[in-house]
Each structure stands twice: as C-alpha cells, then as structure tokens.
Short mmCIF file of C-alpha atoms and ligand atoms in Angstrom, two decimals:
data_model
loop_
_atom_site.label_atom_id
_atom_site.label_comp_id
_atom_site.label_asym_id
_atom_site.label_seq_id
_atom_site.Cartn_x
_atom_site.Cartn_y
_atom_site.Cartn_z
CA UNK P 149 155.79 172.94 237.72
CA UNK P 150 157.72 175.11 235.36
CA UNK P 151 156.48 175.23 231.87
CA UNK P 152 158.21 173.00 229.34
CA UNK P 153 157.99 173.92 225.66
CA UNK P 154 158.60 171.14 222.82
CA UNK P 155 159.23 168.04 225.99
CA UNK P 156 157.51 164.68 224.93
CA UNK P 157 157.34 162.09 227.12
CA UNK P 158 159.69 158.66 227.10
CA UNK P 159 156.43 156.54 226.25
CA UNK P 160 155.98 152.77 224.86
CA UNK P 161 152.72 151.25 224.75
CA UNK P 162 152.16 148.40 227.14
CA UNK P 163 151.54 144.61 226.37
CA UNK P 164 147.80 144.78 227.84
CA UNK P 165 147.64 147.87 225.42
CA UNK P 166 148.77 146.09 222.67
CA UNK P 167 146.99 142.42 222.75
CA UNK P 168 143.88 144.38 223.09
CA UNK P 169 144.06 146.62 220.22
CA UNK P 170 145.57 143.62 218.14
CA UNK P 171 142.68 141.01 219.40
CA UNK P 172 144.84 138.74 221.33
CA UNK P 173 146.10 137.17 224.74
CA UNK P 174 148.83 139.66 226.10
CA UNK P 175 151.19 136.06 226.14
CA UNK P 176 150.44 136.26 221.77
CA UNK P 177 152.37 139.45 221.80
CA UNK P 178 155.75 139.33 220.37
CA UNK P 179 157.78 142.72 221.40
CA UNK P 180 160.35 143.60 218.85
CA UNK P 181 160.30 147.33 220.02
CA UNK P 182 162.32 147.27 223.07
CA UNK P 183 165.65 146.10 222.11
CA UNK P 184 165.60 143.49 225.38
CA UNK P 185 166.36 140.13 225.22
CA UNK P 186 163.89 137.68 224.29
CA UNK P 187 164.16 135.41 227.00
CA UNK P 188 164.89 135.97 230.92
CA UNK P 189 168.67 134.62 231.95
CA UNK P 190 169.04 131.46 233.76
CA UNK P 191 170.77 133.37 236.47
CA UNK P 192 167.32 135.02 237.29
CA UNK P 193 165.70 132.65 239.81
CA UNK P 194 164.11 132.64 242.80
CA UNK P 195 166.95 131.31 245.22
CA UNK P 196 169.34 134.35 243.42
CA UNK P 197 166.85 136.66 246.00
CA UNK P 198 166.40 134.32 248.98
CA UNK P 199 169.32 136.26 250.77
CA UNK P 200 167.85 139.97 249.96
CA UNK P 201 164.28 138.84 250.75
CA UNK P 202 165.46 137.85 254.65
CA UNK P 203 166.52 141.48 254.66
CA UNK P 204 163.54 143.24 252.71
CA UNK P 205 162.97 145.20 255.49
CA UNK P 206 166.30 147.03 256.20
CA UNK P 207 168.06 149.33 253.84
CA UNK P 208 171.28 148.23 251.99
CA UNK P 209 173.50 149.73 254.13
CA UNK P 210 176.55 151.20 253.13
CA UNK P 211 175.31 150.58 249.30
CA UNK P 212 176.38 147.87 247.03
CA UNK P 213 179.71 146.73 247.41
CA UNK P 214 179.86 143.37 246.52
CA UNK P 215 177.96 144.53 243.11
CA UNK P 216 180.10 147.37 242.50
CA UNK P 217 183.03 144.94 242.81
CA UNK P 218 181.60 142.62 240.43
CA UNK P 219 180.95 145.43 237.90
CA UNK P 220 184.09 146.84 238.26
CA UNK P 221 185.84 143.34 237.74
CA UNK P 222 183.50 143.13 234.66
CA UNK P 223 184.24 146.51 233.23
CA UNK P 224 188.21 145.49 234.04
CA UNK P 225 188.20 149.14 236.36
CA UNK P 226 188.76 149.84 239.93
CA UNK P 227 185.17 150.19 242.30
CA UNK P 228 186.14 153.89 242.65
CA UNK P 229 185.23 154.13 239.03
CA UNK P 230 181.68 152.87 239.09
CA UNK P 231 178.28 154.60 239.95
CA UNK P 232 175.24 152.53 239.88
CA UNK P 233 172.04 153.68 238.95
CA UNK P 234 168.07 152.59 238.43
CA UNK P 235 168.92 151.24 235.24
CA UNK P 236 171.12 153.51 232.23
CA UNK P 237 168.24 156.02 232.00
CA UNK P 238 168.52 156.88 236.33
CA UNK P 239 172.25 157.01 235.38
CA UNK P 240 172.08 159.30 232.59
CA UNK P 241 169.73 161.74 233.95
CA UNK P 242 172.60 161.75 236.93
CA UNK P 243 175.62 162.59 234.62
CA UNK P 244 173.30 165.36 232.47
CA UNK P 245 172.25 167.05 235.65
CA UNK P 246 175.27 167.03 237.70
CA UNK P 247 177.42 168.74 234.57
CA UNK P 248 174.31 170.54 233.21
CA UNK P 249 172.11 173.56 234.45
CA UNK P 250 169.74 176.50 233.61
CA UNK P 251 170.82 178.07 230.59
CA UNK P 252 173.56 175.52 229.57
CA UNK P 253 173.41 173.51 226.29
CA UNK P 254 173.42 169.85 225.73
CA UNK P 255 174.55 168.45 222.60
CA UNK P 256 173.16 165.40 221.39
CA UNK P 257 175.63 163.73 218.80
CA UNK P 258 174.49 161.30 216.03
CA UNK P 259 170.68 162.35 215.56
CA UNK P 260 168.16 160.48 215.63
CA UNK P 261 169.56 158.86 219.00
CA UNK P 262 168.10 157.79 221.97
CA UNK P 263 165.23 159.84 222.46
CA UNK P 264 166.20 160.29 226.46
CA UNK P 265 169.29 162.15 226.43
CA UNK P 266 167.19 165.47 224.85
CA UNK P 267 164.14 164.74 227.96
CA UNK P 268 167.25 164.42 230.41
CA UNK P 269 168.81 168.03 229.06
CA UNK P 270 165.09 169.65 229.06
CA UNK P 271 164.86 168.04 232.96
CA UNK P 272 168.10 169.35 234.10
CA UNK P 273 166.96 172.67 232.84
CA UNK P 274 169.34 173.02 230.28
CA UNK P 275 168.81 173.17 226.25
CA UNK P 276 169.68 170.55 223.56
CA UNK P 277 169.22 173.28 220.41
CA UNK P 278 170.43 176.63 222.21
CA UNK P 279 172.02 177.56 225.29
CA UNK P 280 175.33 179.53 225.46
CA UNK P 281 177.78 177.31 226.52
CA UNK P 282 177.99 173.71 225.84
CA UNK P 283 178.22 172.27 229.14
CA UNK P 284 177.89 168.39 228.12
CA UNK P 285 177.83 166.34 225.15
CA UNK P 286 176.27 163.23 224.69
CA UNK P 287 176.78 160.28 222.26
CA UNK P 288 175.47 156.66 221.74
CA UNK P 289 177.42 154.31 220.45
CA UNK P 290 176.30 151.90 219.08
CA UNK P 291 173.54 154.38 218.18
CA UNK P 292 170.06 153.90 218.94
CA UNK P 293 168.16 153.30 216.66
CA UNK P 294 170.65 152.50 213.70
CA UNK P 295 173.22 150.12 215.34
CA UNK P 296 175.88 152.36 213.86
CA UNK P 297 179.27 152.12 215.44
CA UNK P 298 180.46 155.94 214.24
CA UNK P 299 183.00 158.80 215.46
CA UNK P 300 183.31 159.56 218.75
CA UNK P 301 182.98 163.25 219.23
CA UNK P 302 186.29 164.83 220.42
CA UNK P 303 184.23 167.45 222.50
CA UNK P 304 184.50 167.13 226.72
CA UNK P 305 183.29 165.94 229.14
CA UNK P 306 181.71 163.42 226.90
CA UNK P 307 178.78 160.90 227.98
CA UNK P 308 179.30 157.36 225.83
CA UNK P 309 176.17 155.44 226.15
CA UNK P 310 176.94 151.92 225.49
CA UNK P 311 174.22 150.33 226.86
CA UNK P 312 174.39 148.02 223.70
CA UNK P 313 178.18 147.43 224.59
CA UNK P 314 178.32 143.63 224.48
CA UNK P 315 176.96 142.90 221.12
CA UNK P 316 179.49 145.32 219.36
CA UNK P 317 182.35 144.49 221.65
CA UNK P 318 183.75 148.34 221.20
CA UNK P 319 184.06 150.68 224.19
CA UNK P 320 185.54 154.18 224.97
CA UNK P 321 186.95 152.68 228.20
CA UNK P 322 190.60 154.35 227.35
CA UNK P 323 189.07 157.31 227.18
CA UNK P 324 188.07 157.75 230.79
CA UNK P 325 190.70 159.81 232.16
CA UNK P 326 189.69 162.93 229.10
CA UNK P 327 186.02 163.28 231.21
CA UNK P 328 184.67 160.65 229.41
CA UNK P 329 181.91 158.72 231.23
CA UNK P 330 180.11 155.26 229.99
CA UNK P 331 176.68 154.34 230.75
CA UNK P 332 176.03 150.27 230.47
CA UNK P 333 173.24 148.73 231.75
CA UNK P 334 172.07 145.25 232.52
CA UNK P 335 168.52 145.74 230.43
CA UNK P 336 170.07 144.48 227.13
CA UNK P 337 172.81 141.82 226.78
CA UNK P 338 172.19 141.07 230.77
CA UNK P 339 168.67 140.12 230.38
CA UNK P 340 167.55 142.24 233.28
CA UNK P 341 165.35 145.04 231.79
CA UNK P 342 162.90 145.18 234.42
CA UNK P 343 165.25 144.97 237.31
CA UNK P 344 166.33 148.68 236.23
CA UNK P 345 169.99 148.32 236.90
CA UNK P 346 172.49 150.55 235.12
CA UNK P 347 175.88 152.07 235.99
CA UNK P 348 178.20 154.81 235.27
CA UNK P 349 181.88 154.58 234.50
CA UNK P 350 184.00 157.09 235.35
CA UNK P 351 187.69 158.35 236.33
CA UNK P 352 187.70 158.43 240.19
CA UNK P 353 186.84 162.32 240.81
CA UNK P 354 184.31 162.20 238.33
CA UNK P 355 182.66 158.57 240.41
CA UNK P 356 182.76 160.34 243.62
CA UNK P 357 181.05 163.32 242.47
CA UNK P 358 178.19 161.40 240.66
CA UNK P 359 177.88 159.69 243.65
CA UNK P 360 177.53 162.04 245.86
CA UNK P 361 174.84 163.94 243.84
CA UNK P 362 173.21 159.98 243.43
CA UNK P 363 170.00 159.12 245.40
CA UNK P 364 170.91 157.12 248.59
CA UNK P 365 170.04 154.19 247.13
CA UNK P 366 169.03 153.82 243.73
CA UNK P 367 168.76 150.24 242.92
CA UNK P 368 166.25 147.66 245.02
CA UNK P 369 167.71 144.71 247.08
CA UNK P 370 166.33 142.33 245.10
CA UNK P 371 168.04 143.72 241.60
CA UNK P 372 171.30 144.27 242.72
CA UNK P 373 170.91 140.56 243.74
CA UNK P 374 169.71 139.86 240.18
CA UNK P 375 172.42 141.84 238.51
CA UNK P 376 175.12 139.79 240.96
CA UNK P 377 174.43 136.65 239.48
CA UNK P 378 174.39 137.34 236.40
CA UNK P 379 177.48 138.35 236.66
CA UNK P 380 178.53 135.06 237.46
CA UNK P 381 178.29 134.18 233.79
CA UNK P 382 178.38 137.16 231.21
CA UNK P 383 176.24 136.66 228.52
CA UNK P 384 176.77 134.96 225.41
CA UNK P 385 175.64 137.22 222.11
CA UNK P 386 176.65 135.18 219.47
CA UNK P 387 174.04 133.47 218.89
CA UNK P 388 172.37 137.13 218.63
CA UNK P 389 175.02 138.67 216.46
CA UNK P 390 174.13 135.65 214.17
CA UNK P 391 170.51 135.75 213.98
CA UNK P 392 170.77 139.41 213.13
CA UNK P 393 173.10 138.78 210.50
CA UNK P 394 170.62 135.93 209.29
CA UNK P 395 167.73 138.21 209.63
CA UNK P 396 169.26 141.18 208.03
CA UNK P 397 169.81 139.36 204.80
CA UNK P 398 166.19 138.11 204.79
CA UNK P 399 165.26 141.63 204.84
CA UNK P 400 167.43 142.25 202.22
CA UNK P 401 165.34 139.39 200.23
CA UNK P 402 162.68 141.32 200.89
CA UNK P 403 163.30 143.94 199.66
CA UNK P 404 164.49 146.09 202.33
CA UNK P 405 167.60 147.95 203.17
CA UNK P 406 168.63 147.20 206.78
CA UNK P 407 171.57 149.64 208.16
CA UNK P 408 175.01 147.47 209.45
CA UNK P 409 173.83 147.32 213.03
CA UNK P 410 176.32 146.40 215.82
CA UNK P 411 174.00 145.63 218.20
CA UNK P 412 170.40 143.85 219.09
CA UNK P 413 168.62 145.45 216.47
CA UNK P 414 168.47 146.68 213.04
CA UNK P 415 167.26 149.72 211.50
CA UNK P 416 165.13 149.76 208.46
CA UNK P 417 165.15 152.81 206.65
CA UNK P 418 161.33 153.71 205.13
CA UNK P 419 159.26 156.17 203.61
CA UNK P 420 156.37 156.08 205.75
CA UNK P 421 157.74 153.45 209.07
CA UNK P 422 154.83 154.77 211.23
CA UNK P 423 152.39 153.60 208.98
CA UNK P 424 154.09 149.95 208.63
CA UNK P 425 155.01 149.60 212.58
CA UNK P 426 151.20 150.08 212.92
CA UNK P 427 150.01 147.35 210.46
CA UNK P 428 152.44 145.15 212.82
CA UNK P 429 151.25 146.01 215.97
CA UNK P 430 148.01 145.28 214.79
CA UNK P 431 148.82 142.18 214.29
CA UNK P 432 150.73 141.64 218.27
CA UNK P 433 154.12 142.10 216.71
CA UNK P 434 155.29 146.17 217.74
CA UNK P 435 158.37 147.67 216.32
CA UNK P 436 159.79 150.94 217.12
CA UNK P 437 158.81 153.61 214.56
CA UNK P 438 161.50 155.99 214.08
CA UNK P 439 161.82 159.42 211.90
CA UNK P 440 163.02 157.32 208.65
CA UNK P 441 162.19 153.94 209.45
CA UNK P 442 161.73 151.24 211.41
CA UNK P 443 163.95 149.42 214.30
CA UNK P 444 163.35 146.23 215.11
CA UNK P 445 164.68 143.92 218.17
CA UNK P 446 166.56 140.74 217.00
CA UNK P 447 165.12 137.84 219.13
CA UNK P 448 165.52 134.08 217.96
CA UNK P 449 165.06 132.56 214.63
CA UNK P 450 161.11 131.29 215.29
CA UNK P 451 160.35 134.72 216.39
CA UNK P 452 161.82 136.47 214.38
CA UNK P 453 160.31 134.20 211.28
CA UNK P 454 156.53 135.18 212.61
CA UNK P 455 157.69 139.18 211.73
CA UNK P 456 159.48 137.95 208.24
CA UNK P 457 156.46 136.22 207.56
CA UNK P 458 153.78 139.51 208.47
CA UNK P 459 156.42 141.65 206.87
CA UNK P 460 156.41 139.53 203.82
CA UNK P 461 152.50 139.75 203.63
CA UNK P 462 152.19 143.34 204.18
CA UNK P 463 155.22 144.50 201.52
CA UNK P 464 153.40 141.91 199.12
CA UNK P 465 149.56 143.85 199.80
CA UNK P 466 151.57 147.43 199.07
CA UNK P 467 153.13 146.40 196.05
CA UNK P 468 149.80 144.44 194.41
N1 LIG S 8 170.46 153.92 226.55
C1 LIG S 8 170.03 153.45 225.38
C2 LIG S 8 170.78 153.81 224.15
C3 LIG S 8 168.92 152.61 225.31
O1 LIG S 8 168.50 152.16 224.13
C4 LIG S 8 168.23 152.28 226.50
C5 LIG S 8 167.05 151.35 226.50
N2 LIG S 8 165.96 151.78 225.83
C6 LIG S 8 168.69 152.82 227.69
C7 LIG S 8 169.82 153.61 227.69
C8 LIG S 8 167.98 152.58 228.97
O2 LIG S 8 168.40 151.44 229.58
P1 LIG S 8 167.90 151.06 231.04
O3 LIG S 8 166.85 150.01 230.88
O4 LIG S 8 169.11 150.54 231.70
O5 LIG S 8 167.38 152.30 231.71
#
C-alpha cells in the first residue's frame, strides 16, 4: 500500500466501547456524537423488507429504479440526475475520485468541516494543502460541525454536501447546471444511518459519468427498501428545529456560547472541548470533540435534559 503521510482515520468509538469505559449497559448510553436521529422512523419495519428478503439471493438487477424515482421526485429533479451511493460518505469518495487524481488539489471550504472530504482527497491520491491545480472543491453546508449556513464558494465543479439539508431547508439545487453536485443522505433527517444510503445530485452528464465510475451496486436490497418507504412520508424536523432552539438557550443559561446552527446539532465553542467531551463520555453521554469545541446531536427534550443536567454539574465542579 502506498505510504500516506498526515491520513487519520474516520473513527468513532463504539457503544460496547463506551458503556464499558463509562460502567454501564450499552442500552444506558446516550449518543449525542453522531448527529443521527434519536429514534428509528416508523417507516422502518419488518414488512418494508418482506419483498427484498424473497429475493436476497439475486442481485438488483438493472439497479434501483423505483428508488431513484422516488429520490428524484423528492429532490423535485429528473432520475437522470441522481446517483446513489452506500450512504453520503460512498457518494463523496465517488465525486472526489472521479474529478480528482495524483497530483491534483482538493480544496476543502469552511474549515473545520467534515473531517471526510480531506481522507477522500488523500484516497483519490490527490492533496487538500498543495497540489498544482485545483481540480475539485468541496463545501458543507450546513457545515459540520458548526451548523453554519455560509457562502457558497463560486469556484467549479463544486461538491455541496447537504447531508443536513432538511433541517435548514436551503439547497444549491439551482446551481446544478454550473458543475455543482449535492450529496444528501438518508442517515440524518431520514432516520436511516445504518442502512448507509446516500445519493448524488447532478446535471445529467455529470449523473452518467458518476455512474458509470459507481460500483455495480452500491446499496443492499434491504436499504434501498428502507430508504423507499421512507420516502413515503418525508420527515418532520420541527419538532427538532425546536428542541435545538430550546436547548441552545439552556446552554446559553449555562453559560455557554452555542453557534446559530441550522441543522441537528449545535456547536459549542471551548477552550479545552476534548477534555469536557471526555468527562461526558465517562459518564455514557459522548459528544463530538472538535478543534474549538464541542458538537453535540439535538435529540428530544428528556435526553437532551440528562446532558444539561451532567453539563450543569461538570461547569459547576470547574468553576468551584
Ligand atoms: N456528510 C456530512 C457533512 C456528515 O456529517 C455525514 C455524517 N457523519 C456524512 C456526510 C455521512 O453520511 P452517510 O451516513 O450518509 O455516509
């Protein structure tokens, strides 16, 4: 394997992992590190993959149509326009390679983003701080991990990932015929994180060349299935939007200086976040540690109460 210098690993500790350093049942663990929703959709049942499960043991010939047709219905484009993928990440690592090579740079807009898009640049061979020419540039919006909405970066082609599209309701959909592509995925708003199924969004050229550099096929039976019925009913993230808005002024009472997120999660700018998104996992409730701070998952109000309440406790110990 070729030598990679400065390449860390996507990584995120498991629940087992977790409960067991913490001293509890994994079922005690509260994840507010993923930026998933807290509960599974009522869509996801066991009768959604009767169908699929008659035909585990054939391929799904001739792909996905009746899901790409539902996406594309969803997205308000034409199926032409969609690529589907093993969730956004699959989906982004298609668009950086297929525009990106040896030599070429990447730029990552809006740093600190989503840590992927400089692994995907560093897989693809190319670079995200040098390289000659910039072949691809890449921006998240909203941004992981401060929820901001920001610019848009005039550069192209131009990769919008928007996996966190439905909570801020703002996409760069118009934008498709200047080369730029969308990533969404069903992980966040959809509920379907561990199905892994993501898509692309792209003017028709641009579709049929992602496709045809796509693996033959990317997504499992059973989560395409998944992903088709919840498309039956689009979720509803008001009641999200709210809680965060609820939550983020707790903080504030607090103490703390959440950023204006505009999407599942808010971003809590700190001196030393490590060391605080330790003292929570410790006690079964992980956040996401980030450069400045600390990001943490909106979930519902009782949940979300149980990290206020640790949160509270902890601030109060470093300030006595
Ligand atoms: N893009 C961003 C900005 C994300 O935060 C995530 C989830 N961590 C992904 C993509 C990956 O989503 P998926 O589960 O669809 O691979």
């Amino acid at each position: 394997m070729r030598p990679f210098a400065d390449f860390g690993s996507y990584d995120a500790a498991s629940t087992a992992e977790i409960a067991r350093r913490a001293g509890v049942r994994p079922e005690q663990v509260v994840r507010f590190d993923g930026n998933t929703s807290p509960r599974r959709p009522a869509s996801a049942r066991p009768e959604a993959l009767a169908d699929e499960l008659g035909r585990i043991h054939t391929y799904p010939h001739g792909g996905y149509p009746e899901l790409v047709e539902a996406i594309a219905a969803y997205v308000g484009v034409a199926p032409d326009n969609i690529v589907l993928g093993a969730g956004a990440d699959d989906v982004i690592m298609l668009v950086v390679r297929s525009f990106a090579g040896t030599g070429d740079r990447v730029e990552i807009a809006n740093e600190p983003t989503y840590p992927l898009f400089r692994i995907a640049a560093g897989l693809a061979g190319a670079d995200a701080d040098g390289g000659s020419q910039t072949a691809l540039t890449i921006c998240c919006r909203p941004n992981n991990p401060t929820g901001e909405l920001g610019e848009l970066p005039s550069a192209r082609p131009l990769v919008v990932d928007e996996a966190y599209f439905e909570y801020s309701g703002v996409t760069a959909l118009d934008l498709l015929d200047e080369d730029v592509v969308l990533v969404r995925t069903f992980s966040k708003a959809f509920g379907l994180a561990g199905a892994r199924v993501g898509y692309a969004v792209a003017r028709r050229e641009l579709a049929d060349e992602l496709n045809r550099r796509q693996a033959p096929a990317p997504v499992s039976t059973l989560s395409a299935a998944l992903a088709l019925a919840a498309l039956d009913a689009p979720p509803d993230v008001a009641p999200v939007v709210e809680e965060r808005e609820r939550f983020s002024g707790e903080l504030r009472a607090l103490g703390l200086e959440p950023l204006e997120s505009r999407a599942n999660f808010v971003a809590v700018p700190l001196a030393d976040g490590a060391a605080l998104a330790e003292k929570l996992l410790l006690r079964g409730m992980p956040v996401r540690p980030y450069r400045d701070g600390i990001r943490i998952t909106i979930r519902d109000r009782d949940d979300d109460d149980l990290l206020l309440t640790a949160l509270g406790g902890l601030l109060g110990d470093e300030r006595t």
